[in-house]
mmCIF file of C-alpha atoms in Angstrom:
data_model
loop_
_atom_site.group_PDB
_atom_site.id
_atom_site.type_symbol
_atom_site.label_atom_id
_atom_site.label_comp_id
_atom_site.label_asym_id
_atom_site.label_seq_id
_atom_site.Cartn_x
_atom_site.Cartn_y
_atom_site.Cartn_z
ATOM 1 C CA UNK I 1 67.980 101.285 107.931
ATOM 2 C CA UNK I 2 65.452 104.098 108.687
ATOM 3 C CA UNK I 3 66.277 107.555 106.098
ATOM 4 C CA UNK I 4 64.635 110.553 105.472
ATOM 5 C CA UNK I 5 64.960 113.372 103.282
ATOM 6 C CA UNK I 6 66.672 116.351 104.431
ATOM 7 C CA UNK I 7 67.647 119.464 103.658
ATOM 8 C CA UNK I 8 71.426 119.099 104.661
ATOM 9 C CA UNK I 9 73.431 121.924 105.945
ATOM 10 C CA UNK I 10 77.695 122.294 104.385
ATOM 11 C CA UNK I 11 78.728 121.250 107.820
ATOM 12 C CA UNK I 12 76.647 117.718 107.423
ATOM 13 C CA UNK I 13 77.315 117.604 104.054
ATOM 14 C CA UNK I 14 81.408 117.608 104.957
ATOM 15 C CA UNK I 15 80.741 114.978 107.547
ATOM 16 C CA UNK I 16 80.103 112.537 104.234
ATOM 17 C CA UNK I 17 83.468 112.729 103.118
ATOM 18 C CA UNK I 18 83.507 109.301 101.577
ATOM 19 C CA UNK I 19 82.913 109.576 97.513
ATOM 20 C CA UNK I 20 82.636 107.080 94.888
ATOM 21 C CA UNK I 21 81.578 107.984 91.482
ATOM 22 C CA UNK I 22 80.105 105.928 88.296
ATOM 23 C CA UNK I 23 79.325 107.041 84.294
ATOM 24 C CA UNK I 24 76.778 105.960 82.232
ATOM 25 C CA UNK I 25 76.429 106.692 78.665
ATOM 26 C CA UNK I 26 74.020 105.862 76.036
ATOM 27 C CA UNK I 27 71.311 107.891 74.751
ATOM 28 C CA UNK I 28 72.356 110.681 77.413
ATOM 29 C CA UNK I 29 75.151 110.355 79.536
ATOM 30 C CA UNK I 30 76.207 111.924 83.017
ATOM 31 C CA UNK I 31 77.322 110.560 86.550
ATOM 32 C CA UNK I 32 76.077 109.475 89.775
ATOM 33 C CA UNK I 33 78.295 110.449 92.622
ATOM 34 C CA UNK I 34 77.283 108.779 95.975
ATOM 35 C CA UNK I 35 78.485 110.394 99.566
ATOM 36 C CA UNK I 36 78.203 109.414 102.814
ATOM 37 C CA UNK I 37 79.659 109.008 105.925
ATOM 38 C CA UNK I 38 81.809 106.302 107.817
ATOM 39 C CA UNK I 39 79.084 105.172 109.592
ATOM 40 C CA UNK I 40 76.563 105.393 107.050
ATOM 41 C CA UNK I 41 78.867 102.552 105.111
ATOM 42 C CA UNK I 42 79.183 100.695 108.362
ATOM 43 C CA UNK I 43 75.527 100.213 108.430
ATOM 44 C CA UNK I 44 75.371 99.495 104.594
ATOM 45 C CA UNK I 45 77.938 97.169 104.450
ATOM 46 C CA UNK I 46 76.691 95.176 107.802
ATOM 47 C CA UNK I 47 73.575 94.508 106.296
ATOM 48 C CA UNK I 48 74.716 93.537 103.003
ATOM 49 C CA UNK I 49 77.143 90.899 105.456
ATOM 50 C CA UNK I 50 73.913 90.190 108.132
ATOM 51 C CA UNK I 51 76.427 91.328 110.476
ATOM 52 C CA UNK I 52 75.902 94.219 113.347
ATOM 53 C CA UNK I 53 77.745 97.174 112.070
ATOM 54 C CA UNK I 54 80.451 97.600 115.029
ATOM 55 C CA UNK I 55 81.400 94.194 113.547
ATOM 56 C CA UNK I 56 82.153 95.781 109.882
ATOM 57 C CA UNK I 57 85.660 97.736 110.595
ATOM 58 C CA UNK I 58 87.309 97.179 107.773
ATOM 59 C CA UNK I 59 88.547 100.538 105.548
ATOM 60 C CA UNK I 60 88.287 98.353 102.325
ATOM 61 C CA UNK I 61 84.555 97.218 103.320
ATOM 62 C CA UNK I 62 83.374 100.756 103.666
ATOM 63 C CA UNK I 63 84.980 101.371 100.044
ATOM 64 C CA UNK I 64 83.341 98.397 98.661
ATOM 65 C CA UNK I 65 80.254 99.515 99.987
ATOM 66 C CA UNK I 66 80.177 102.406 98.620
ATOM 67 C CA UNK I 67 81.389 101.742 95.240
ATOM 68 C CA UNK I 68 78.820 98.967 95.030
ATOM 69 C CA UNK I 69 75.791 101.591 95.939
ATOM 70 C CA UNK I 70 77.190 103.897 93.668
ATOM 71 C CA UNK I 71 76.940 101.069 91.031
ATOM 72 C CA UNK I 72 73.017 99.906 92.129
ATOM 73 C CA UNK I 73 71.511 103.485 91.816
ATOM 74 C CA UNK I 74 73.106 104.222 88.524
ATOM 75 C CA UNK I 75 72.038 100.683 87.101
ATOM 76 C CA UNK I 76 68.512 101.684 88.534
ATOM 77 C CA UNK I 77 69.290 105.877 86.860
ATOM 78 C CA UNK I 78 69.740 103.805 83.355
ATOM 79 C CA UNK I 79 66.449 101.725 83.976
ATOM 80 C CA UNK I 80 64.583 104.839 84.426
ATOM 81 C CA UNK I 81 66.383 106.358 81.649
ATOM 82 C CA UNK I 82 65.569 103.601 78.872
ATOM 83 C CA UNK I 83 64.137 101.070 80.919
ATOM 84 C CA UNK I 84 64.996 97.156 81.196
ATOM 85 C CA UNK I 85 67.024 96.476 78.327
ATOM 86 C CA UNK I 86 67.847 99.941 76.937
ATOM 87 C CA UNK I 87 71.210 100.916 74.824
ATOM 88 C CA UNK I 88 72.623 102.436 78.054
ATOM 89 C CA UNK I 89 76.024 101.240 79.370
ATOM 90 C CA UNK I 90 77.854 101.513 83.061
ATOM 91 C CA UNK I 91 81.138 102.291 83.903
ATOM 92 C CA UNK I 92 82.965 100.793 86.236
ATOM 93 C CA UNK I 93 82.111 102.936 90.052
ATOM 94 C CA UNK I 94 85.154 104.280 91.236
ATOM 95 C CA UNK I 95 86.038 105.821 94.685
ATOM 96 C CA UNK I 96 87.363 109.473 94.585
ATOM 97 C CA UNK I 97 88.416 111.998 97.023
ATOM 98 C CA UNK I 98 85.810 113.493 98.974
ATOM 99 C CA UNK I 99 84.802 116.487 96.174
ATOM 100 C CA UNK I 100 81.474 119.096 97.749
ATOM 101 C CA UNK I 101 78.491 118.763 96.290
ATOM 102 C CA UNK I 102 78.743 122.962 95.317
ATOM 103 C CA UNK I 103 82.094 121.886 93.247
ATOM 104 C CA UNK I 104 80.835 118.584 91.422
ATOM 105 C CA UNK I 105 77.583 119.729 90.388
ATOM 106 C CA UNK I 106 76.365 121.748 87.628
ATOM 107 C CA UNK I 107 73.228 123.421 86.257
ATOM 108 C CA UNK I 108 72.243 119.968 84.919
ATOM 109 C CA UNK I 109 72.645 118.195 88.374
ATOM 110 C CA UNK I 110 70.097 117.261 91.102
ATOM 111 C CA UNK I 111 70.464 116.328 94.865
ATOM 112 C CA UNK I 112 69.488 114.276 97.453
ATOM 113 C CA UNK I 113 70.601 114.340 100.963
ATOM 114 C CA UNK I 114 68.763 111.311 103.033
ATOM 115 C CA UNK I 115 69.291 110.989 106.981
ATOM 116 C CA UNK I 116 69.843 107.619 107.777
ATOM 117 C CA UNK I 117 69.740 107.012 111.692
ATOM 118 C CA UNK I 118 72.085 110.066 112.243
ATOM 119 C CA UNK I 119 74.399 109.091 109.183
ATOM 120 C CA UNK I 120 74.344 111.031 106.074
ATOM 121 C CA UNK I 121 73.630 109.787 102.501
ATOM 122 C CA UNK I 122 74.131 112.181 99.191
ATOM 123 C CA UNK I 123 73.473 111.454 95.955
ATOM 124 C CA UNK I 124 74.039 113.979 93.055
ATOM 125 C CA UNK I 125 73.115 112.752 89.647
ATOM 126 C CA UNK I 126 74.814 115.371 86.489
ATOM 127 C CA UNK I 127 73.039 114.946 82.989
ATOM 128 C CA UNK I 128 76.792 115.843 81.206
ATOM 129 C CA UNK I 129 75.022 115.325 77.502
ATOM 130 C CA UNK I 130 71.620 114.999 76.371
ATOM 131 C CA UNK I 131 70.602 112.994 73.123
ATOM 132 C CA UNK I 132 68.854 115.040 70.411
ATOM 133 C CA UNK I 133 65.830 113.163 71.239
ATOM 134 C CA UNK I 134 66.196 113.485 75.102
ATOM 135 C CA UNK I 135 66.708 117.158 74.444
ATOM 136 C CA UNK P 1 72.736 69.751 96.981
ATOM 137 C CA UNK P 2 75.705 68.422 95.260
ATOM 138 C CA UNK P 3 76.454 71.526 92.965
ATOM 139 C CA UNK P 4 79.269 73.527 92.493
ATOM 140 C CA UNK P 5 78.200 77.528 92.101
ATOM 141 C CA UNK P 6 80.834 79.934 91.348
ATOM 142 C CA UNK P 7 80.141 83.594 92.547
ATOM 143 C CA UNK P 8 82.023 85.641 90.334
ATOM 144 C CA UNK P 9 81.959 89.626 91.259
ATOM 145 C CA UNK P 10 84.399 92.136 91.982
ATOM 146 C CA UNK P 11 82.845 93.079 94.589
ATOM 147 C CA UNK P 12 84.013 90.927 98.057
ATOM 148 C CA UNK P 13 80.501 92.352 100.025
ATOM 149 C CA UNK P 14 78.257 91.421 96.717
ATOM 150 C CA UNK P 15 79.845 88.317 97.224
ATOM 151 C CA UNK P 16 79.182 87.395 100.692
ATOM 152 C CA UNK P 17 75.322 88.847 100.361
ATOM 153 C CA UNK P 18 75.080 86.363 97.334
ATOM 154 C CA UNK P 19 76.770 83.208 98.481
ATOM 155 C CA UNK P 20 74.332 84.021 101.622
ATOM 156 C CA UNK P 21 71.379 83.392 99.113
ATOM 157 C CA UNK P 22 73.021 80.882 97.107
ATOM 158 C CA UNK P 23 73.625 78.734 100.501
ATOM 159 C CA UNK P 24 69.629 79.770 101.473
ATOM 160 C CA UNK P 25 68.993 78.083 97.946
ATOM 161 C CA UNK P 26 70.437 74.612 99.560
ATOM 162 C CA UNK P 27 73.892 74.480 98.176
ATOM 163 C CA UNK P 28 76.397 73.422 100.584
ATOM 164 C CA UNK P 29 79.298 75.885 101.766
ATOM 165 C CA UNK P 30 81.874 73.905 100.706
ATOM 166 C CA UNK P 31 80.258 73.826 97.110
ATOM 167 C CA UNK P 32 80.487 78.045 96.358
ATOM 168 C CA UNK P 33 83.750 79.478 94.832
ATOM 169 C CA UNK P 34 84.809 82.928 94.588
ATOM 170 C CA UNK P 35 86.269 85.144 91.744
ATOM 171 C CA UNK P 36 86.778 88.818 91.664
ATOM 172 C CA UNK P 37 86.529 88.743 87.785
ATOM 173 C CA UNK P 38 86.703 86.719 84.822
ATOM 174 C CA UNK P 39 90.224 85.904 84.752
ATOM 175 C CA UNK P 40 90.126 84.528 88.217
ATOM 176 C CA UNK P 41 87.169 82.800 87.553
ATOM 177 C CA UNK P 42 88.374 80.925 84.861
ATOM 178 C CA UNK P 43 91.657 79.396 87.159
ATOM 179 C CA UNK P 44 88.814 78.593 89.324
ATOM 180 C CA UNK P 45 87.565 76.488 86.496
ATOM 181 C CA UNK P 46 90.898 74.548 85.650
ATOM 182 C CA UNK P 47 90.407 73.415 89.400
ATOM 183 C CA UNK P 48 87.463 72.331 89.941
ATOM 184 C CA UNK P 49 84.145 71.232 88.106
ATOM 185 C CA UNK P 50 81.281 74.332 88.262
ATOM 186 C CA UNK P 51 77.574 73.328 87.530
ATOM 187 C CA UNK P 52 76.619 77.417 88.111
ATOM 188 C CA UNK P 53 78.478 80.658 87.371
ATOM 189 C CA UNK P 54 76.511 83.666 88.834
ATOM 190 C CA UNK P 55 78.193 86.200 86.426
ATOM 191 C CA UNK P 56 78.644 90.251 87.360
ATOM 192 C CA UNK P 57 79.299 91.851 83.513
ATOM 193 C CA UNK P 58 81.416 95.101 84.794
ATOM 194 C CA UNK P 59 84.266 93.785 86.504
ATOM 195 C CA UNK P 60 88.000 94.975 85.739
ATOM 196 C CA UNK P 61 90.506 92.767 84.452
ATOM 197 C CA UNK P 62 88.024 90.478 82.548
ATOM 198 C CA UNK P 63 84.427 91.827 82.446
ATOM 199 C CA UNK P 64 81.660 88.911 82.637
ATOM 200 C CA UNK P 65 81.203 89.326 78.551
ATOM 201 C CA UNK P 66 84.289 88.107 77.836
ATOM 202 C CA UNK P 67 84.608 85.385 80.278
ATOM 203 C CA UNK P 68 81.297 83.875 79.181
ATOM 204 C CA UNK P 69 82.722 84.260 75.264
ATOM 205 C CA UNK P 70 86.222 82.299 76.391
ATOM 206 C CA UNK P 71 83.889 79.796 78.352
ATOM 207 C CA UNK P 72 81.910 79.144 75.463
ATOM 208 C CA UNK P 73 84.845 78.728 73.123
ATOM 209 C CA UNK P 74 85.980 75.729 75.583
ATOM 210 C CA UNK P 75 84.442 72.327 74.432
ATOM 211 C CA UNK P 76 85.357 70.977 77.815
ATOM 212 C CA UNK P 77 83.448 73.225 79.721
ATOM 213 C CA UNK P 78 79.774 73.293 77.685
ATOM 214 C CA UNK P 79 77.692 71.970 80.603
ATOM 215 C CA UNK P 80 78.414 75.090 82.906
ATOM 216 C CA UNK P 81 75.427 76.937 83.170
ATOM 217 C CA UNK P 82 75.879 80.679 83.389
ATOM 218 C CA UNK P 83 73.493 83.133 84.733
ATOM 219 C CA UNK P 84 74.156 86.804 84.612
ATOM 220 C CA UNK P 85 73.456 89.229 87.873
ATOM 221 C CA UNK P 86 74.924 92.192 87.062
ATOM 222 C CA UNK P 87 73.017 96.225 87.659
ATOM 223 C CA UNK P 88 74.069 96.294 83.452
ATOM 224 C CA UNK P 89 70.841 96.202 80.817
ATOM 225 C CA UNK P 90 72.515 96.915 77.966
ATOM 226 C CA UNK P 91 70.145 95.403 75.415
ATOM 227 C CA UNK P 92 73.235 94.891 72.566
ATOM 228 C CA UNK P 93 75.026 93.600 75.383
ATOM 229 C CA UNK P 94 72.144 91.284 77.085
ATOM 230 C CA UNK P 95 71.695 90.025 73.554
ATOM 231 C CA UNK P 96 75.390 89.219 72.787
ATOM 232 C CA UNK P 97 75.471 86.933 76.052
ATOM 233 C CA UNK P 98 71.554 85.295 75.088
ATOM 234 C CA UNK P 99 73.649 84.404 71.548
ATOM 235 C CA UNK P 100 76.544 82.822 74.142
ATOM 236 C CA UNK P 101 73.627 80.382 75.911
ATOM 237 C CA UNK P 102 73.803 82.482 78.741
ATOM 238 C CA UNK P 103 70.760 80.910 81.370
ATOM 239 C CA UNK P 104 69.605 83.472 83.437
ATOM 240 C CA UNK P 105 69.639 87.034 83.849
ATOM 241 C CA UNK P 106 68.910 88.727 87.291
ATOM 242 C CA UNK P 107 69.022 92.114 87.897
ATOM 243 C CA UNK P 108 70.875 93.912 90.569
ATOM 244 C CA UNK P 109 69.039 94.790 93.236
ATOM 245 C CA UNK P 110 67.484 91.285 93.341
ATOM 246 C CA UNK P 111 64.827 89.561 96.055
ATOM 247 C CA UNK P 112 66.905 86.703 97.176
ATOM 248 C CA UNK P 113 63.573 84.647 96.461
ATOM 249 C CA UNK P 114 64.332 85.723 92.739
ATOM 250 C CA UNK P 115 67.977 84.250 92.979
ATOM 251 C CA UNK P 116 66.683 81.082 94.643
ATOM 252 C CA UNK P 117 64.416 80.610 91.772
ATOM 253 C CA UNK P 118 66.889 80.910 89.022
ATOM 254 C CA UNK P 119 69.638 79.015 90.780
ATOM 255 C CA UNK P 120 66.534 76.335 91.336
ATOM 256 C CA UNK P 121 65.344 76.535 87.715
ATOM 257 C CA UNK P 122 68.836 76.305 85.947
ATOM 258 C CA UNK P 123 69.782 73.520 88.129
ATOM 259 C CA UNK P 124 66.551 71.212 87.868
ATOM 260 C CA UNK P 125 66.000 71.367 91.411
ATOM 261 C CA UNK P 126 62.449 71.024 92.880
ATOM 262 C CA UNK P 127 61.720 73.163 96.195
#
């Protein structure tokens, strides 16, 4: 699937209005919260399946999808963090009600907004404590 | 290849993408089992006789931690080989499961040509 950064406007960034939301904790802790549209998950969850997407209707498969993303770039947010084998933990990603970007992020969060084919992906990572160290 | 593998995730789409791999790696269909956690996969276990357990570690119900610690506390079940595939690099963690005999440890996202490897490596199989 083809994405590119964009700067994405409220009215695309209400079109994503399917959330899921992980923890980590360790040395710093905060959340990644992953958003993205219907068809956005279609895609994702076809080509996890190496089926075409119209094949993938299934609410629970677009949930699983985007739970399990949610869970891949926050194990790859604590590799970055404190690399292969750090003292970093995961929660378990959990699927929320769609929340706005403006409302779940903070001072300590940053953005990303990828177009993917005409679907929308966001991803917000939120430092919520900083070790001593990190700090 | 006549292996048993048991895919144990909570996931039902991590699943599917790794039995995909896991039948690439030349295990038959009929030969890969299911669990959504650790619970599950241990009924699996009173069924039938599992040469691999591909283990996710953050699961609900029983995480993959403490299914590989009540595996290892069965006598019976000593020849399963376990490796871990899991987005989780806790090093206390990582080293807890090493301590269990755990064989593997892949990290999510994987190549499939990694997974074919380990699944070739732990199971003495040349390509």
């Amino acid at each position: 699937m083809l994405s590119e950064p964009i700067q994405a406007s409220p009215e695309q960034l209400a079109s994503a209005d399917r959330c899921a939301i992980i923890h980590y904790s360790g040395p710093s802790s905060g959340t990644i919260t992953v958003r993205a549209t219907a068809g956005f998950l279609r895609g994702l969850a076809a080509n996890l399946l190496g089926v075409e997407p119209d094949e993938v209707s299934d609410e629970s498969c677009a949930q699983d999808a985007i739970r399990e993303l949610a869970n891949l770039l926050a194990g790859s947010v604590v590799v970055e963090l404190g690399g292969r084998e750090s003292t970093y933990s995961l929660g378990l990603p959990q699927v929320v009600d769609h929340q706005s970007p403006a409302a779940a992020g903070s001072p300590a969060s940053v953005t990303c907004s990828l177009d993917c084919e005409g679907e929308l992906l966001n991803v917000t990572w939120t430092a919520t404590q900083q070790s001593k160290a990190a700090a | 290849m006549n292996c048993n593998v048991l895919i144990v995730d909570d996931s039902p789409i991590l699943r599917k993408a790794i039995k995909k791999v896991v039948k690439l790696s030349g295990i038959e269909e009929d030969r890969i089992h299911e669990a959504g956690n650790g619970a599950e996969a241990l009924e699996v276990l009173e069924t039938v006789w599992i040469d691999l357990v591909l283990l996710d570690l953050n699961m609900p119900v029983m995480d993959g931690e403490q299914f590989a610690r009540e595996l290892r506390a069965r006598p019976d079940l000593a020849g399963v080989h376990v490796v871990v595939v899991s987005t989780e690099a806790n090093r206390d963690r990582l080293a807890r499961l090493r301590e269990l005999g755990v064989n593997g440890y892949l990290h999510k996202p994987f190549e499939p040509e990694d997974l074919c490897r380990l699944i070739s490596g732990v199971l003495g199989v040349k390509k």
